[in-house]
């Protein structure tokens, strides 16, 4: 195998397809039974919300998936604010086809948790399967696990959580509802947005009586059949996303919060009297965990100053999306200037951009490994911008292309021609300022 990609979320899909289209043999490993990462596993369907109003359009492989998936399966969504949402269930099927059409081999139910090292190179990754451990070899490996599992197993230094105490953002278990009164919810505009506003006011006034500390109540797609595709509410705080005991605690806690918010909505809003729990997301989703130390460490200062990098591989509208790691929320919570303010960071979208350098995808101490997605080298607040789903796919696309160039030229990813990488990305509908 030329290239092994560990993790089948947006970054992994971008990496695998990008590399395979260069004629390389690619194996994509995924611990779940389907691709898509948090889009499909956690119902986070509104992937490009933060492009709204910026003038920026989807790019590269993400734009291709967006267009082709909508064309094939449509978009049964009646809320104007969610017009660019995926249906997570249709996306599962679409990605199966899309990735295989590119020539990628997929292996589901394959969790990578150990590597075999040869000096400063990975010679194999070990995956856990029903038949026991299995070794998989490649020339270049790409870690798109979100948690940086491959890099961690290889002993690469990393950071996790915020600097002062290591706390990560909360984990969330989303809820899908059926039986909503669609006509009533749309009769006078977007009633779901109004319900979210009412909830926030009631929570802050102490009127909800709910134990979960999440103050916001975002809703996903509303379909003609009365389905609300996700309620992004049930959060568990103070968890280590890499600790199985904390993961268990979060799952148990959040499912109780799911039932709390379900009962609250059913009891308090006439349009939702007939709702039922259609499904609960298969697993808890996290916004951040390990951030692997790379050749370059992207900072909030870089993003705020719109720093230009000669090795830029992605450009994205400037925004931050961070929930308070300790659940303490004060003020408006927005990131201002070059620093922090408050303990909750609401999305900020402006007509400014930030760049991601190739060096943030190159781990410091392993020669034949790349990272992509939310585990790349960045500080905690910068990561809250890096983790945007479409941007994760963009960094994955760059990593896959870089891996293909490294295999072709028989060099390490750090030794490829960055200029050639940038030129190829630009030829594939990626806007780069070089």
XYZ file of C-alpha atoms in Angstrom:
434
model
C 0.000 0.000 0.000
C 1.290 3.466 -0.866
C -0.729 5.444 1.657
C -2.788 4.572 4.733
C -5.304 7.118 6.016
C -6.538 6.517 9.567
C -9.951 8.054 10.211
C -12.862 8.344 7.781
C -14.231 11.729 8.794
C -14.132 14.813 6.540
C -10.331 15.122 6.745
C -9.874 11.426 6.022
C -12.240 11.465 3.060
C -10.425 14.483 1.628
C -7.016 12.876 2.153
C -7.926 9.463 0.743
C -9.707 10.746 -2.371
C -7.022 13.336 -3.080
C -4.231 10.746 -2.899
C -6.103 8.067 -4.858
C -6.803 10.471 -7.699
C -3.059 10.807 -8.114
C -2.907 7.113 -8.952
C -1.695 5.934 -5.545
C -2.966 2.879 -3.705
C -4.834 4.109 -0.640
C -6.380 2.284 2.317
C -8.864 4.250 4.442
C -9.359 2.896 7.968
C -12.477 3.807 9.939
C -13.490 2.611 13.418
C -17.214 2.999 12.685
C -19.344 1.240 10.071
C -19.617 4.320 7.830
C -17.735 7.417 6.719
C -18.396 11.075 7.478
C -17.155 11.454 11.051
C -19.171 13.891 13.128
C -21.459 14.708 10.184
C -22.900 11.208 10.164
C -22.060 9.885 13.637
C -23.138 12.989 15.549
C -25.672 14.573 13.162
C -23.566 17.724 12.598
C -25.075 18.287 9.176
C -24.715 22.068 8.839
C -21.051 21.911 7.877
C -20.626 25.275 6.190
C -22.689 27.476 8.478
C -19.721 29.762 9.081
C -19.365 30.614 5.390
C -22.795 32.246 5.470
C -22.593 35.951 4.724
C -18.841 35.936 4.064
C -18.873 35.786 0.276
C -16.802 32.604 0.374
C -17.909 29.445 -1.423
C -17.108 25.794 -0.825
C -13.864 24.624 -2.425
C -12.166 21.510 -3.716
C -13.401 18.048 -2.833
C -15.867 19.408 -0.288
C -17.617 21.482 -2.975
C -17.708 18.426 -5.238
C -19.328 16.301 -2.528
C -21.782 19.058 -1.678
C -22.924 19.496 -5.280
C -23.087 15.817 -6.209
C -24.785 14.707 -2.996
C -27.490 17.377 -3.292
C -27.982 16.521 -6.964
C -28.392 12.821 -6.236
C -30.372 12.863 -2.994
C -31.855 16.335 -2.812
C -32.154 18.351 0.369
C -35.424 17.888 2.234
C -34.991 20.967 4.382
C -37.531 23.725 4.918
C -35.470 26.074 7.081
C -33.765 28.809 5.104
C -30.812 28.903 7.490
C -30.054 25.233 6.832
C -30.257 25.188 3.040
C -26.693 23.877 2.752
C -27.177 21.047 5.255
C -26.451 17.463 4.347
C -28.792 14.649 5.240
C -26.440 12.547 7.336
C -28.135 9.294 6.326
C -27.968 9.987 2.599
C -24.384 11.163 3.048
C -23.367 7.777 4.467
C -24.438 6.078 1.241
C -23.033 8.817 -0.970
C -19.580 8.702 0.625
C -19.418 4.916 0.255
C -19.813 5.391 -3.492
C -17.750 8.564 -3.829
C -14.670 7.230 -2.070
C -14.699 3.873 -3.847
C -15.150 5.538 -7.228
C -11.884 7.376 -6.557
C -10.152 4.014 -6.123
C -9.858 4.042 -2.337
C -10.026 0.768 -0.432
C -12.126 1.092 2.737
C -11.806 -0.990 5.902
C -14.537 -0.375 8.485
C -14.562 -1.566 12.112
C -10.825 -0.888 12.277
C -9.528 1.074 15.233
C -5.879 2.151 15.105
C -4.291 2.333 18.550
C -0.681 1.234 18.107
C 2.175 1.647 15.656
C 5.422 -0.135 14.928
C 8.343 2.271 14.651
C 11.626 1.951 12.787
C 13.781 4.791 14.085
C 11.836 7.915 13.104
C 9.528 6.205 10.651
C 6.305 4.273 11.067
C 6.708 0.834 9.534
C 3.159 -0.351 10.315
C -0.025 0.639 12.110
C -1.830 -1.941 14.221
C -5.600 -2.028 14.019
C -7.938 -3.861 16.369
C -10.390 -6.143 14.588
C -12.756 -8.992 15.449
C -9.969 -11.334 14.379
C -7.464 -9.662 16.649
C -4.684 -7.172 15.906
C -3.742 -6.641 12.267
C -0.651 -4.860 10.928
C -1.042 -2.561 7.936
C 1.977 -1.141 6.122
C 2.428 1.836 3.814
C 5.048 4.292 2.621
C 3.200 7.298 4.078
C 0.564 7.508 6.814
C -2.007 10.253 7.378
C -3.603 10.729 10.801
C -7.135 12.054 10.392
C -8.528 10.438 13.538
C -9.473 13.755 15.148
C -7.823 12.647 18.379
C -4.405 12.199 16.772
C -4.366 8.497 17.699
C -1.623 7.482 15.256
C 0.642 10.391 16.177
C 0.061 9.721 19.880
C 0.950 6.058 19.456
C 4.115 7.138 17.623
C 5.167 9.186 20.644
C 4.849 12.636 19.074
C 4.403 15.473 21.600
C 0.955 17.024 21.781
C -1.221 19.468 23.674
C -4.759 18.897 24.856
C -7.345 21.369 26.057
C -6.736 24.905 27.160
C -3.373 25.918 28.497
C -4.251 26.741 32.095
C -5.940 23.486 33.080
C -6.089 21.120 30.075
C -9.877 21.232 29.897
C -11.421 20.477 26.508
C -14.736 21.666 25.176
C -17.721 19.535 26.214
C -18.804 16.372 24.468
C -22.263 16.331 22.909
C -24.827 13.630 22.155
C -27.328 14.955 19.615
C -30.994 14.091 19.322
C -33.208 13.583 16.269
C -36.944 14.233 16.618
C -39.982 13.243 14.553
C -43.593 14.373 14.711
C -43.022 18.130 14.687
C -45.832 20.307 13.305
C -43.995 21.566 10.241
C -46.699 23.967 9.072
C -46.976 25.637 12.468
C -43.207 25.940 12.797
C -43.013 27.786 9.473
C -46.238 29.771 9.613
C -44.693 32.967 10.993
C -41.067 32.565 9.969
C -38.534 30.283 11.609
C -40.220 29.229 14.831
C -37.384 26.859 15.754
C -35.006 29.808 16.001
C -37.547 31.551 18.232
C -37.812 28.465 20.437
C -34.032 28.462 20.770
C -34.122 32.107 21.832
C -36.869 31.481 24.388
C -34.971 28.548 25.830
C -31.818 30.621 26.245
C -33.709 33.346 28.083
C -35.474 30.839 30.313
C -32.265 29.011 31.119
C -30.463 32.185 32.150
C -33.452 33.171 34.257
C -33.430 29.771 35.968
C -36.839 28.771 34.630
C -36.050 25.531 32.757
C -35.096 23.387 35.730
C -32.762 21.389 33.488
C -29.450 20.106 34.929
C -27.386 20.309 31.713
C -25.251 23.455 31.709
C -25.589 24.121 27.978
C -27.368 27.436 27.427
C -27.899 27.275 23.679
C -30.383 25.130 21.774
C -29.422 24.850 18.081
C -31.746 22.967 15.739
C -30.915 21.286 12.436
C -32.990 20.607 9.332
C -36.773 20.630 9.410
C -38.318 18.279 6.855
C -41.738 18.059 5.298
C -42.279 14.862 7.245
C -41.904 16.639 10.568
C -38.360 15.528 11.343
C -35.966 17.867 13.139
C -32.665 16.357 12.098
C -30.746 17.320 15.204
C -31.044 19.075 18.530
C -27.485 19.987 19.492
C -27.881 20.396 23.229
C -26.884 17.543 25.540
C -23.369 18.373 26.739
C -21.097 16.757 29.296
C -18.318 18.939 30.691
C -14.900 18.251 32.154
C -14.251 15.120 30.098
C -10.999 13.821 28.671
C -12.053 12.737 25.151
C -9.282 10.114 25.112
C -10.203 8.426 28.427
C -12.648 5.479 28.136
C -14.033 6.123 31.636
C -14.781 9.737 30.757
C -16.276 8.677 27.433
C -18.589 6.283 29.273
C -19.529 8.958 31.800
C -20.322 11.379 28.986
C -22.494 8.916 27.063
C -24.513 8.011 30.160
C -24.921 11.607 31.285
C -25.819 13.000 27.859
C -28.524 10.423 27.174
C -30.273 11.585 30.336
C -29.984 15.165 29.085
C -31.452 14.045 25.762
C -34.585 12.860 27.536
C -34.692 16.057 29.607
C -34.691 18.331 26.562
C -37.141 16.082 24.736
C -39.649 16.356 27.592
C -39.020 20.106 27.934
C -39.751 20.761 24.248
C -42.803 18.504 24.211
C -44.310 20.147 27.277
C -43.557 23.803 26.520
C -44.199 24.329 22.797
C -47.488 23.607 21.066
C -45.792 22.949 17.708
C -43.781 20.145 19.345
C -46.538 18.420 21.353
C -46.496 15.420 19.025
C -42.730 14.846 18.862
C -41.030 11.543 19.508
C -37.373 10.626 19.852
C -36.503 9.355 16.377
C -32.887 8.540 17.231
C -29.996 9.470 19.481
C -26.603 9.948 17.840
C -24.585 6.708 17.905
C -21.780 8.215 19.958
C -20.695 11.302 21.802
C -18.965 13.894 19.645
C -16.074 16.144 20.663
C -14.880 19.497 19.437
C -11.239 19.150 20.467
C -8.764 16.788 22.083
C -5.105 16.152 21.178
C -3.353 18.728 19.013
C -0.170 17.226 17.567
C 2.988 19.328 17.722
C 4.086 20.133 14.185
C 6.817 21.938 12.323
C 4.693 25.061 12.683
C 2.396 25.900 15.619
C -0.564 27.958 14.424
C -1.681 30.569 16.968
C -4.614 32.843 17.568
C -2.238 35.729 16.881
C -1.514 34.309 13.411
C -5.216 34.143 12.677
C -6.079 37.575 14.055
C -3.230 39.266 12.188
C -4.115 37.460 8.938
C -0.542 36.247 8.727
C 0.521 35.026 5.305
C 2.520 31.810 5.020
C 4.661 30.935 2.019
C 3.561 27.312 2.489
C -0.165 28.087 2.778
C -2.404 25.145 1.896
C -5.825 26.486 2.959
C -7.562 29.830 3.431
C -10.786 30.201 5.430
C -13.017 32.977 6.782
C -11.926 34.084 10.233
C -14.197 32.630 12.930
C -14.065 30.882 16.287
C -16.537 28.370 17.663
C -15.702 27.309 21.196
C -18.005 26.207 23.989
C -16.814 26.978 27.493
C -14.659 24.052 28.675
C -15.720 24.642 32.297
C -19.351 25.583 31.463
C -18.830 28.992 33.062
C -20.293 31.555 30.705
C -19.867 35.254 31.272
C -20.400 38.315 29.129
C -20.889 37.950 25.400
C -17.975 35.521 25.350
C -16.490 36.600 22.058
C -12.838 36.451 21.169
C -11.619 39.989 20.763
C -8.383 41.337 19.330
C -5.529 38.928 19.920
C -6.728 37.352 23.126
C -9.597 35.820 25.031
C -12.625 37.321 26.645
C -14.944 35.342 28.851
C -15.327 31.591 28.930
C -17.629 30.892 26.020
C -16.721 31.811 22.483
C -19.578 32.408 20.108
C -19.039 32.154 16.345
C -17.481 35.284 14.878
C -17.662 35.750 11.123
C -16.073 38.734 9.400
C -14.749 39.595 5.964
C -11.310 38.482 7.078
C -9.473 35.245 6.538
C -6.792 33.110 8.098
C -4.313 30.745 6.471
C -3.146 27.279 7.437
C 0.497 26.501 6.632
C 1.690 23.128 5.431
C 4.061 23.040 8.407
C 1.089 22.576 10.761
C 0.385 19.235 9.044
C 3.938 17.929 9.561
C 4.566 16.294 12.964
C 7.906 17.191 14.531
C 9.457 13.770 14.989
C 8.084 11.159 12.552
C 9.266 11.379 8.953
C 6.495 9.537 7.081
C 3.413 10.866 8.883
C 1.049 13.746 8.108
C -1.877 15.036 10.168
C -5.069 16.706 8.968
C -8.315 17.893 10.512
C -8.714 19.178 14.060
C -5.602 17.446 15.434
C -3.094 19.556 13.461
C -0.540 21.769 15.216
C -2.368 24.791 16.677
C -3.182 26.437 19.973
C -6.503 25.858 21.696
C -8.414 28.876 20.384
C -6.932 28.604 16.891
C -8.176 25.012 16.826
C -11.733 26.275 17.278
C -11.414 27.809 13.811
C -9.402 24.970 12.301
C -12.054 22.418 13.251
C -14.684 23.700 10.788
C -15.861 20.611 8.905
C -15.249 21.869 5.377
C -11.839 23.176 6.432
C -10.956 19.766 7.890
C -11.614 18.307 4.461
C -9.433 21.008 2.882
C -6.476 20.174 5.141
C -7.095 16.499 4.427
C -7.084 17.155 0.694
C -3.710 18.904 1.026
C -2.292 16.090 3.158
C -3.413 13.453 0.670
C -1.876 15.346 -2.225
C 1.368 15.843 -0.290
C 1.512 12.141 0.554
C 1.046 11.254 -3.120
C 3.905 13.574 -4.112
C 6.127 12.057 -1.418
C 5.426 8.529 -2.677
C 6.007 9.557 -6.284
C 9.350 11.224 -5.553
C 10.401 8.732 -2.859
C 10.958 11.498 -0.315
C 9.424 12.359 3.041
C 6.382 14.665 3.193
C 8.654 17.401 4.581
C 10.834 17.183 1.442
C 8.187 17.589 -1.255
C 7.896 20.689 -3.423
C 5.370 22.849 -1.590
C 5.044 25.028 -4.675
C 3.963 22.008 -6.724
C 1.513 21.040 -3.986
C 0.006 24.519 -4.061
C -0.209 24.539 -7.855
C -2.063 21.231 -7.931
C -4.485 22.387 -5.241
C -5.217 25.558 -7.208
C -5.941 23.464 -10.298
C -8.553 21.625 -8.255
C -10.740 24.576 -7.308
C -8.773 25.672 -4.274
C -8.171 29.412 -3.805
C -4.655 30.074 -2.517
C -2.885 33.482 -2.392
C 0.308 32.168 -4.014
